[in-house]
XYZ file of N, CA and C in Angstrom:
738
model
N -87.257 93.036 163.621
C -86.215 94.135 163.979
C -85.122 93.636 163.403
N -84.204 94.537 162.913
C -83.033 94.195 162.217
C -81.812 94.155 163.366
N -81.450 92.977 163.497
C -80.098 92.853 164.555
C -78.709 92.873 163.891
N -78.594 93.122 162.755
C -77.630 92.970 162.072
C -76.518 94.117 162.188
N -76.979 95.228 162.524
C -75.885 96.275 162.931
C -75.958 96.800 164.037
N -76.151 95.692 165.080
C -76.311 96.146 166.737
C -75.501 95.177 167.234
N -74.533 95.575 168.153
C -73.639 94.726 168.819
C -74.305 94.550 170.198
N -74.565 93.412 170.862
C -75.243 93.090 172.278
C -73.902 92.554 173.117
N -73.563 93.550 174.558
C -72.533 92.580 175.434
C -73.464 92.581 176.751
N -72.878 91.635 177.570
C -73.848 91.541 179.147
C -72.617 91.586 180.012
N -72.716 92.475 180.899
C -71.897 92.941 181.878
C -72.785 92.697 183.291
N -71.846 93.153 184.174
C -72.538 93.327 185.318
C -72.507 94.768 186.590
N -73.235 95.428 187.013
C -73.116 96.540 187.877
C -72.606 95.848 188.904
N -72.015 96.855 189.615
C -71.310 96.414 190.893
C -72.385 95.544 191.993
N -73.515 95.858 191.941
C -74.143 94.906 192.728
C -74.629 93.210 192.305
N -73.743 93.277 191.326
C -74.059 91.817 190.681
C -75.000 91.456 189.892
N -76.286 92.340 189.376
C -77.016 92.207 188.409
C -76.847 92.524 187.073
N -77.110 91.519 186.165
C -76.635 91.876 185.086
C -77.372 93.076 184.259
N -76.557 93.108 183.059
C -76.923 94.588 182.462
C -76.718 94.244 180.946
N -77.517 94.494 179.926
C -77.136 94.262 178.708
C -76.690 95.714 177.851
N -75.808 95.581 177.146
C -75.410 97.110 176.746
C -75.697 96.595 175.073
N -76.475 97.621 174.279
C -76.849 97.641 172.871
C -76.240 98.604 172.195
N -75.376 98.465 171.258
C -74.938 99.543 170.477
C -74.600 99.071 168.920
N -74.936 100.677 168.061
C -74.608 100.282 166.937
C -73.338 99.810 166.287
N -73.146 98.584 165.554
C -71.682 98.088 165.133
C -70.927 99.011 164.827
N -71.160 100.181 164.180
C -70.049 100.869 163.732
C -70.573 102.630 164.324
N -70.607 102.951 165.434
C -71.067 103.909 166.297
C -70.215 104.953 165.927
N -70.760 106.583 165.667
C -70.458 107.384 165.600
C -70.401 108.326 166.971
N -69.598 108.248 167.913
C -69.521 108.556 169.360
C -69.600 110.005 169.282
N -70.093 110.947 170.418
C -71.008 110.079 171.537
C -72.102 109.985 171.008
N -72.974 108.824 171.118
C -74.170 108.835 171.298
C -75.488 109.136 172.120
N -76.432 109.416 171.560
C -77.597 109.377 172.991
C -77.583 107.828 173.428
N -77.909 108.283 174.916
C -78.006 107.054 175.915
C -79.170 106.874 176.462
N -79.711 105.584 176.297
C -81.110 105.309 177.011
C -80.655 104.309 178.211
N -81.189 104.573 179.272
C -81.413 103.321 180.231
C -82.674 103.142 180.356
N -83.125 101.366 179.855
C -84.459 101.005 179.897
C -84.629 100.187 180.925
N -85.631 100.230 181.501
C -86.065 99.557 182.682
C -87.256 98.705 182.544
N -87.316 97.496 182.490
C -88.145 96.354 182.121
C -89.241 96.652 183.399
N -90.400 95.435 183.284
C -91.376 95.626 184.095
C -91.461 94.855 185.584
N -92.609 94.453 185.962
C -92.666 94.273 187.416
C -91.678 92.684 187.705
N -92.200 91.646 186.424
C -91.343 90.436 186.337
C -89.784 90.368 186.767
N -89.429 89.743 187.825
C -87.703 90.083 188.307
C -87.095 89.380 187.336
N -86.226 89.994 186.973
C -84.930 89.959 186.304
C -85.362 89.530 184.719
N -85.961 90.348 184.019
C -86.716 90.011 182.791
C -85.993 91.275 181.731
N -84.947 91.094 181.783
C -83.992 92.477 180.940
C -84.148 91.604 179.469
N -84.311 90.214 179.377
C -84.481 89.881 177.866
C -85.877 90.157 177.512
N -86.626 90.159 178.219
C -87.931 90.882 177.370
C -87.940 91.931 176.548
N -87.026 92.773 176.856
C -86.825 94.219 176.362
C -86.075 94.140 175.235
N -85.329 92.847 174.767
C -84.219 92.809 173.897
C -84.870 93.250 172.672
N -86.232 92.980 172.068
C -86.379 93.482 170.470
C -86.484 95.227 170.482
N -87.179 95.797 171.378
C -87.246 97.021 171.624
C -86.003 97.526 171.525
N -84.961 97.060 172.296
C -83.531 97.748 172.826
C -82.488 97.767 171.258
N -83.083 96.764 170.559
C -82.309 96.203 169.536
C -82.706 97.203 168.416
N -83.927 97.539 168.240
C -84.333 98.391 167.409
C -84.052 99.660 167.553
N -83.899 100.465 169.055
C -83.581 101.750 169.205
C -82.057 101.745 169.232
N -81.224 101.047 169.168
C -79.841 100.965 169.205
C -79.829 101.021 167.740
N -80.384 100.104 166.812
C -80.121 100.369 165.737
C -80.443 101.854 164.814
N -81.198 102.612 165.703
C -81.305 104.058 165.301
C -80.261 105.110 165.548
N -79.320 104.523 166.188
C -78.030 105.459 166.614
C -77.931 105.472 168.023
N -78.334 104.761 169.196
C -78.551 105.153 170.201
C -77.673 103.769 171.373
N -76.864 104.164 172.461
C -76.398 103.223 172.995
C -77.737 103.016 174.463
N -78.180 101.589 174.425
C -79.083 101.120 175.085
C -78.723 100.209 176.275
N -78.931 100.614 177.645
C -78.751 100.043 178.411
C -79.692 99.148 179.426
N -79.825 98.061 179.124
C -80.962 97.376 179.748
C -80.467 96.536 181.055
N -80.929 96.613 182.287
C -80.471 96.096 183.404
C -82.007 95.040 184.127
N -81.223 94.359 184.747
C -82.198 93.403 185.780
C -82.170 94.085 186.641
N -83.526 93.855 187.313
C -83.860 94.555 188.739
C -85.110 93.267 189.430
N -85.391 93.446 190.676
C -86.226 92.253 191.059
C -86.990 92.983 191.865
N -88.337 93.127 191.620
C -89.163 93.988 192.237
C -89.705 93.130 193.841
N -89.572 91.667 193.806
C -89.707 90.950 194.795
C -88.442 91.363 195.732
N -87.336 92.096 195.690
C -86.473 92.505 196.584
C -87.599 93.248 197.980
N -86.684 93.133 199.059
C -87.115 93.689 199.923
C -87.501 95.217 199.976
N -86.955 95.907 199.117
C -86.971 97.277 199.097
C -87.884 97.910 197.333
N -88.426 96.523 197.065
C -89.499 96.393 195.859
C -88.536 96.989 194.639
N -87.196 96.524 194.790
C -86.038 97.027 193.573
C -85.519 98.242 193.436
N -85.734 98.921 194.204
C -85.110 100.452 194.136
C -83.655 100.543 194.165
N -82.917 99.664 195.077
C -81.432 99.764 194.802
C -81.153 99.161 193.500
N -81.661 98.254 193.104
C -81.387 97.664 191.862
C -81.558 98.929 190.792
N -82.492 99.823 190.888
C -83.098 100.691 189.955
C -81.748 101.750 189.626
N -81.589 102.005 190.920
C -80.632 103.309 191.108
C -79.408 102.882 191.021
N -78.961 101.655 191.352
C -77.675 101.146 190.892
C -77.328 101.087 189.433
N -78.296 100.597 188.943
C -78.106 100.531 187.414
C -77.919 102.088 186.830
N -78.779 102.994 187.299
C -78.764 104.426 186.806
C -77.297 105.015 187.151
N -76.814 104.712 188.381
C -75.446 105.331 188.703
C -74.441 104.681 187.968
N -74.505 103.264 187.377
C -73.661 102.593 186.364
C -73.632 103.121 184.908
N -75.006 103.644 184.704
C -75.148 104.099 183.404
C -74.299 105.671 183.138
N -74.740 106.218 184.158
C -74.042 107.868 184.429
C -72.451 107.417 184.409
N -71.958 106.783 185.239
C -70.154 106.454 185.286
C -69.671 105.791 183.575
N -70.529 105.101 183.133
C -70.063 104.078 181.959
C -70.503 104.773 180.818
N -71.330 105.652 180.679
C -71.861 106.128 179.510
C -70.850 106.406 178.446
N -70.021 107.187 178.594
C -69.094 107.928 177.911
C -68.173 106.556 177.229
N -67.580 105.710 178.229
C -66.769 104.806 177.666
C -67.498 103.598 176.818
N -68.896 103.776 177.047
C -69.451 102.817 176.061
C -70.058 103.604 174.688
N -69.661 104.596 174.320
C -69.795 105.434 173.119
C -71.125 106.341 173.343
N -71.278 106.740 174.496
C -72.647 107.279 174.584
C -72.294 108.603 175.252
N -73.196 109.696 175.162
C -73.148 111.074 175.684
C -73.555 110.745 177.301
N -72.737 111.436 177.978
C -73.210 110.988 179.350
C -74.276 112.348 179.689
N -74.260 113.375 178.852
C -75.188 114.490 179.354
C -76.344 114.272 178.726
N -76.310 113.198 177.829
C -78.004 112.907 176.790
C -78.363 111.324 177.450
N -78.753 111.498 178.659
C -79.338 110.251 179.168
C -80.937 110.196 179.376
N -81.444 109.468 178.474
C -83.153 109.473 178.454
C -83.194 108.058 179.773
N -84.239 108.386 180.423
C -84.776 107.281 181.379
C -85.913 106.693 180.873
N -86.141 105.407 180.589
C -87.292 105.000 180.075
C -87.269 103.647 180.833
N -89.004 103.219 180.765
C -89.273 102.058 181.240
C -90.247 101.614 180.761
N -90.615 100.116 180.905
C -91.923 99.720 180.602
C -92.660 99.355 181.517
N -94.175 99.416 181.554
C -95.098 98.914 182.679
C -94.253 98.985 183.898
N -94.274 98.692 184.792
C -93.756 98.852 186.239
C -92.386 99.867 186.157
N -91.426 99.767 185.254
C -90.480 100.499 185.004
C -90.551 102.100 184.582
N -92.038 102.469 183.654
C -92.152 103.518 183.704
C -92.249 104.655 184.536
N -93.388 104.416 185.811
C -93.324 105.265 187.356
C -92.098 105.263 187.718
N -91.354 104.414 187.665
C -89.893 104.408 188.402
C -88.908 105.194 187.467
N -89.061 105.545 186.154
C -88.214 106.546 185.568
C -88.725 107.837 185.609
N -90.229 107.983 185.644
C -90.711 109.216 185.892
C -90.570 109.655 187.247
N -90.538 109.029 188.369
C -89.981 109.106 189.694
C -88.554 109.905 189.918
N -87.616 109.245 189.253
C -86.392 109.486 189.306
C -86.615 111.453 188.940
N -87.312 111.660 187.662
C -87.172 112.903 187.195
C -88.083 113.988 188.273
N -88.796 113.413 188.944
C -89.964 114.200 189.832
C -89.083 114.444 191.329
N -87.871 113.397 191.513
C -87.435 113.493 192.893
C -85.828 113.305 192.573
N -85.445 114.367 191.932
C -83.805 114.390 191.814
C -83.122 113.842 192.780
N -83.547 114.023 193.928
C -82.613 113.854 195.184
C -82.384 112.510 195.293
N -83.120 111.849 194.783
C -82.646 110.142 194.765
C -81.532 109.646 193.840
N -81.287 110.769 192.974
C -80.110 110.441 192.243
C -79.429 111.319 192.314
N -78.845 112.244 193.346
C -77.783 113.178 193.730
C -78.032 114.321 192.852
N -79.238 114.693 192.724
C -79.652 115.714 192.060
C -79.457 115.678 190.546
N -79.424 114.552 190.010
C -79.075 114.225 188.232
C -80.551 114.363 187.991
N -80.435 114.860 186.672
C -81.416 114.769 185.939
C -81.687 114.121 184.415
N -82.514 113.416 184.314
C -82.558 112.835 182.749
C -82.677 114.187 181.811
N -82.188 113.581 180.312
C -82.631 114.427 179.177
C -83.961 114.567 179.302
N -84.689 113.295 179.143
C -85.976 113.067 178.860
C -86.352 111.852 179.663
N -87.682 111.669 179.791
C -88.003 110.537 180.362
C -88.946 109.726 179.209
N -89.368 108.592 179.164
C -90.182 107.682 178.256
C -90.953 106.869 179.173
N -92.332 106.789 179.405
C -92.710 105.644 179.844
C -93.669 104.736 178.615
N -93.478 103.630 178.971
C -94.086 102.824 177.920
C -95.078 101.891 178.463
N -96.434 101.730 178.240
C -97.376 101.291 178.870
C -97.756 100.864 180.241
N -97.798 102.245 180.918
C -97.893 102.076 182.094
C -99.134 102.640 182.914
N -99.175 102.547 184.306
C -99.893 103.590 185.000
C -99.064 104.397 185.949
N -99.519 105.642 186.577
C -98.788 106.474 187.381
C -99.428 106.661 188.521
N -100.126 105.791 189.099
C -101.225 105.968 190.167
C -100.849 105.170 191.381
N -99.600 104.569 191.156
C -99.334 103.502 191.698
C -97.706 103.803 192.651
N -97.278 103.493 193.662
C -95.927 103.993 194.160
C -94.808 103.301 193.128
N -93.873 104.630 192.632
C -92.759 104.400 191.774
C -91.984 103.430 192.701
N -90.929 102.788 191.949
C -90.377 101.943 192.748
C -89.026 102.383 193.241
N -88.818 103.764 192.284
C -87.534 104.179 193.098
C -87.787 105.422 194.160
N -88.834 105.674 194.146
C -89.560 106.907 195.081
C -90.303 106.286 196.246
N -91.039 105.072 195.756
C -92.287 105.065 197.182
C -93.410 105.968 196.951
N -93.490 106.783 195.705
C -94.490 107.875 195.710
C -95.108 107.850 194.550
N -96.456 107.615 194.307
C -97.141 107.543 192.823
C -96.800 108.704 192.330
N -96.573 108.918 191.083
C -95.806 110.245 190.279
C -97.309 110.963 190.153
N -98.511 110.444 190.045
C -99.606 111.457 189.990
C -99.747 112.077 191.426
N -99.588 111.507 192.515
C -99.394 112.228 193.761
C -98.810 113.341 193.920
N -97.366 113.092 193.153
C -96.487 114.129 193.312
C -97.065 115.470 192.601
N -97.488 114.875 191.002
C -98.362 116.061 190.383
C -99.175 116.873 190.642
N -99.992 116.185 191.730
C -101.218 116.450 192.606
C -100.649 117.607 193.718
N -99.744 117.247 194.097
C -99.206 118.116 195.561
C -98.340 119.427 194.677
N -97.719 119.256 193.500
C -97.601 120.746 193.013
C -96.144 121.068 193.123
N -95.365 120.448 194.035
C -93.996 121.020 194.629
C -92.832 120.286 193.679
N -92.645 120.688 192.675
C -91.822 120.261 191.460
C -90.718 120.758 190.711
N -89.975 119.827 190.496
C -88.457 120.405 189.806
C -88.751 121.003 188.502
N -87.632 121.508 188.076
C -87.681 122.246 186.627
C -88.088 120.816 185.948
N -89.043 121.141 184.869
C -89.474 120.129 184.178
C -88.531 119.595 182.826
N -88.938 118.190 182.787
C -87.720 117.455 181.493
C -88.746 116.990 180.860
N -88.646 116.770 179.320
C -89.638 116.395 178.470
C -89.849 114.767 178.610
N -91.065 114.533 178.573
C -91.634 113.425 178.659
C -92.623 112.587 177.835
N -92.137 111.579 177.311
C -93.023 111.183 176.060
C -93.753 109.570 176.955
N -94.963 109.438 176.675
C -95.723 108.320 176.963
C -96.191 107.533 175.730
N -95.827 106.577 175.568
C -96.328 105.559 174.624
C -96.988 104.493 175.161
N -98.450 104.268 174.443
C -99.025 103.418 175.057
C -100.327 102.680 173.811
N -100.695 101.276 174.000
C -100.987 100.599 173.247
C -102.725 100.681 173.165
N -103.406 101.013 172.046
C -104.850 101.209 172.239
C -105.327 100.017 172.496
N -104.951 99.135 172.400
C -105.509 97.395 172.579
C -105.076 96.911 173.925
N -104.378 97.516 174.800
C -103.671 97.288 176.051
C -105.063 96.751 176.754
N -105.234 95.647 177.509
C -106.016 95.211 178.140
C -105.726 95.118 179.816
N -104.403 95.015 179.858
C -103.537 95.090 181.049
C -103.799 96.066 181.873
N -103.145 97.324 180.943
C -103.066 98.542 181.752
C -103.398 99.508 180.613
N -104.688 100.058 180.890
C -105.524 100.682 179.715
C -104.646 101.989 179.229
N -104.887 102.314 178.129
C -104.120 103.595 177.513
C -105.071 104.806 178.082
N -105.937 104.835 178.922
C -106.412 105.920 179.957
C -105.445 105.897 181.048
N -104.830 104.996 181.447
C -103.756 105.677 182.205
C -102.637 107.030 181.991
N -102.301 106.281 180.584
C -101.295 107.438 180.084
C -101.678 108.634 179.799
N -103.250 108.649 179.513
C -103.725 109.551 179.306
C -104.019 110.927 180.356
N -104.279 110.274 181.535
C -104.333 110.718 182.683
C -103.161 111.601 183.063
N -101.833 110.573 183.029
C -100.602 111.334 183.538
C -100.239 112.630 182.483
N -100.365 112.274 181.200
C -100.319 113.163 180.377
C -100.961 114.639 180.670
N -102.064 114.428 180.947
C -103.068 115.712 181.144
C -102.478 116.455 182.887
N -101.678 115.732 183.678
C -101.385 116.087 184.695
C -99.961 116.560 184.463
N -99.303 115.996 183.541
C -97.915 116.868 183.538
C -98.148 118.434 182.802
N -99.192 118.083 181.703
C -99.265 119.135 181.130
C -99.648 120.527 181.561
N -100.562 119.852 182.708
C -101.170 121.031 183.851
C -99.975 121.777 184.504
N -98.946 121.075 184.934
C -97.792 121.820 185.238
C -96.810 122.187 184.303
N -97.031 122.160 183.337
C -96.250 123.250 182.133
C -95.103 122.137 181.620
N -95.180 120.527 182.053
C -93.980 120.100 181.712
C -94.552 119.229 180.237
N -93.078 119.822 179.537
C -93.314 119.192 177.914
C -93.749 117.666 177.768
N -94.657 117.303 177.457
C -95.465 116.068 177.367
C -96.041 115.374 175.968
N -95.653 114.332 175.340
C -96.409 113.892 174.181
C -96.242 112.654 174.742
N -97.745 112.033 174.268
C -98.482 110.983 174.563
C -98.814 110.496 172.892
N -98.242 109.173 172.896
C -98.491 108.740 171.459
C -99.037 107.300 171.887
N -100.265 106.971 170.928
C -101.222 105.780 171.007
C -100.891 105.057 170.276
N -100.778 103.463 169.811
C -100.442 102.788 168.965
C -101.190 101.536 169.164
N -101.209 100.837 167.861
C -102.167 99.873 167.804
C -101.564 98.785 168.342
N -101.852 98.212 169.556
C -101.037 97.012 170.197
C -101.497 96.752 171.572
N -101.131 96.121 171.936
C -101.371 95.208 173.684
C -100.319 95.676 174.324
N -100.604 95.252 175.488
C -99.263 95.231 176.773
C -98.066 94.906 176.155
N -97.708 94.085 175.809
C -96.348 93.579 175.163
C -95.972 94.020 173.712
N -97.171 94.315 173.039
C -97.281 94.757 171.495
C -96.215 95.789 171.304
N -96.133 96.549 172.475
C -95.110 97.965 172.103
C -93.747 97.637 172.264
N -93.524 96.365 172.675
C -92.086 95.787 172.762
C -91.528 94.916 171.549
N -92.637 94.787 170.700
C -92.584 93.766 169.568
C -92.725 92.409 169.932
N -93.716 92.421 170.999
C -93.615 90.943 171.521
C -94.955 90.520 171.861
N -95.249 89.308 172.184
C -96.381 88.737 172.861
C -96.330 88.149 173.996
N -97.308 88.017 174.719
C -97.142 87.241 176.177
C -97.402 85.639 175.658
N -96.379 84.809 176.608
C -96.241 83.316 176.261
C -96.432 82.554 177.477
N -97.933 82.432 177.917
C -98.285 81.614 179.023
C -97.617 80.685 179.547
N -97.176 79.699 178.475
C -96.299 78.547 178.876
C -94.787 78.980 179.706
N -94.219 80.381 178.999
C -93.021 81.080 179.608
C -93.334 81.648 180.613
N -94.343 82.500 180.814
C -94.983 83.324 181.999
C -94.188 84.265 181.607
N -93.944 84.607 180.559
C -93.353 86.440 180.422
C -93.577 86.537 179.014
N -93.076 87.721 178.306
C -93.173 88.044 177.019
C -92.071 87.423 176.128
N -92.279 86.990 174.700
C -91.403 86.712 174.021
C -91.462 87.504 172.952
N -90.687 87.251 171.555
C -90.513 88.057 170.634
C -91.623 87.579 169.645
N -92.410 88.558 168.998
C -93.536 87.892 168.046
C -92.800 88.105 166.508
N -93.707 86.849 165.994
C -93.170 86.928 164.801
C -94.687 87.322 163.730
N -95.570 87.973 164.363
C -96.878 88.403 163.655
C -96.426 90.000 163.102
N -96.605 90.359 161.829
C -96.402 91.450 161.269
C -96.962 92.613 162.058
N -97.742 92.571 162.587
C -98.674 93.647 162.914
C -98.186 94.235 164.274
N -97.536 93.362 165.076
C -97.078 93.192 166.329
C -95.730 93.879 166.395
N -95.055 93.365 164.891
C -93.340 93.919 165.016
C -93.712 95.575 164.317
N -94.576 95.845 163.530
C -94.620 97.339 163.191
C -95.147 98.034 164.051
N -95.637 97.784 165.163
C -96.008 98.190 166.398
C -94.816 98.515 167.463
N -94.103 97.470 167.254
C -92.840 97.638 168.016
C -91.726 98.974 167.308
N -91.857 98.561 165.997
C -90.918 99.720 165.347
C -91.637 101.087 165.518
N -92.720 101.097 165.496
C -93.274 102.665 165.915
C -92.969 103.068 167.176
N -92.857 101.923 168.418
C -92.511 102.157 169.648
C -90.989 102.789 169.386
N -90.121 101.915 169.007
C -88.589 102.557 169.079
C -88.318 103.416 168.189
N -89.309 103.629 167.409
C -88.894 104.822 166.737
C -89.076 106.279 167.492
N -89.867 106.144 168.262
C -90.760 107.204 169.080
C -89.489 107.203 170.296
N -88.954 106.015 170.800
C -88.283 106.456 172.170
C -86.882 106.875 171.397
N -86.437 106.230 170.351
C -85.024 107.298 169.624
C -85.339 108.000 169.493
N -86.428 109.057 168.944
C -86.608 110.280 168.934
C -86.307 111.191 169.975
N -87.134 110.352 170.933
C -87.113 111.335 172.264
C -85.710 111.304 172.931
N -84.897 110.328 172.567
C -83.518 110.325 173.240
C -82.793 111.256 172.217
N -83.208 111.948 171.005
C -82.144 112.590 170.390
C -81.913 112.241 169.063
N -82.552 111.151 168.665
C -82.268 110.709 167.047
C -83.007 111.649 166.224
N -82.653 112.125 165.238
C -83.505 112.884 164.249
C -83.309 112.013 162.973
N -84.824 112.042 162.597
C -84.949 111.309 161.675
C -85.399 112.111 160.511
N -84.768 111.676 158.972
C -85.067 112.629 157.954
C -84.056 113.846 157.878
N -82.878 113.883 158.744
C -82.061 114.823 158.496
C -80.862 114.541 157.341
C-alpha cells in the first residue's frame, strides 16, 4: 500500500475517543467521505490503517475512530458519536458532507448497516452508501441492538441506500455465506446490493494478517494479501463515489 500521497492525523471526538483522519496529500475538495468502523477488538482503529490509507490514496477522506465493544452499551455511543463528528467535520476536512459512506469491518459492518435500516438513531440521517467487510448480519448491530437480517425479515424498511458487501472466500472466522445471505435478503427488498468475494481470509481484506503474539491484526508483507487488500480498497473507494478509468 502506497502511503506517500496520504496525510494522516489523529484527533479526538468530543467523548475523548481517538480518531484517525486520512486524506490525499493534495486533495481537490470536496472529496467523497468514508467513516470506517473497526471490529470487536476494543480501540483497534490502527488495524484499519492499511485499508484506510489505500482508500484515501484513491481520492477519499477516510475517518477511522476507536470504539469499545466492551463498553456498557456495547459501543453504541462511541459509534454514533463518531458519526456525529464525521457529519459535522467532513466539510472542514475537505470532504463532502453530502456524500458520506458508512463502512465497517467484522462487527463494524452490521453497525453500519443498522444505521441505514434505522435512520432514527442518527436524527434521520442516511448514508450515501454502506460497505460491509467480512461480517455476518444475524447478530445485533452495535448501533441499534437489532440484527439487520431481523429488520429485513420484518420488512418495515426505510428508503433503500446502496450496499456493497466484501468478503474473503478463505474467511474461516466468518464464512462468506453470511454476506451471501445478507445480499440475498437486501435484494429481496429491492435494495441495490453488490457482493464482491475476493481471495482472502478475515484479516486479508484489510491487507493484514492476524498476529497471535499481538492478539490483533497487523499489516502483511505477503504479496497475495496485499493484492487482496488493494481489491477491497478499490471496491470501497468505488462504492464511496470514486470513478476509475475516467
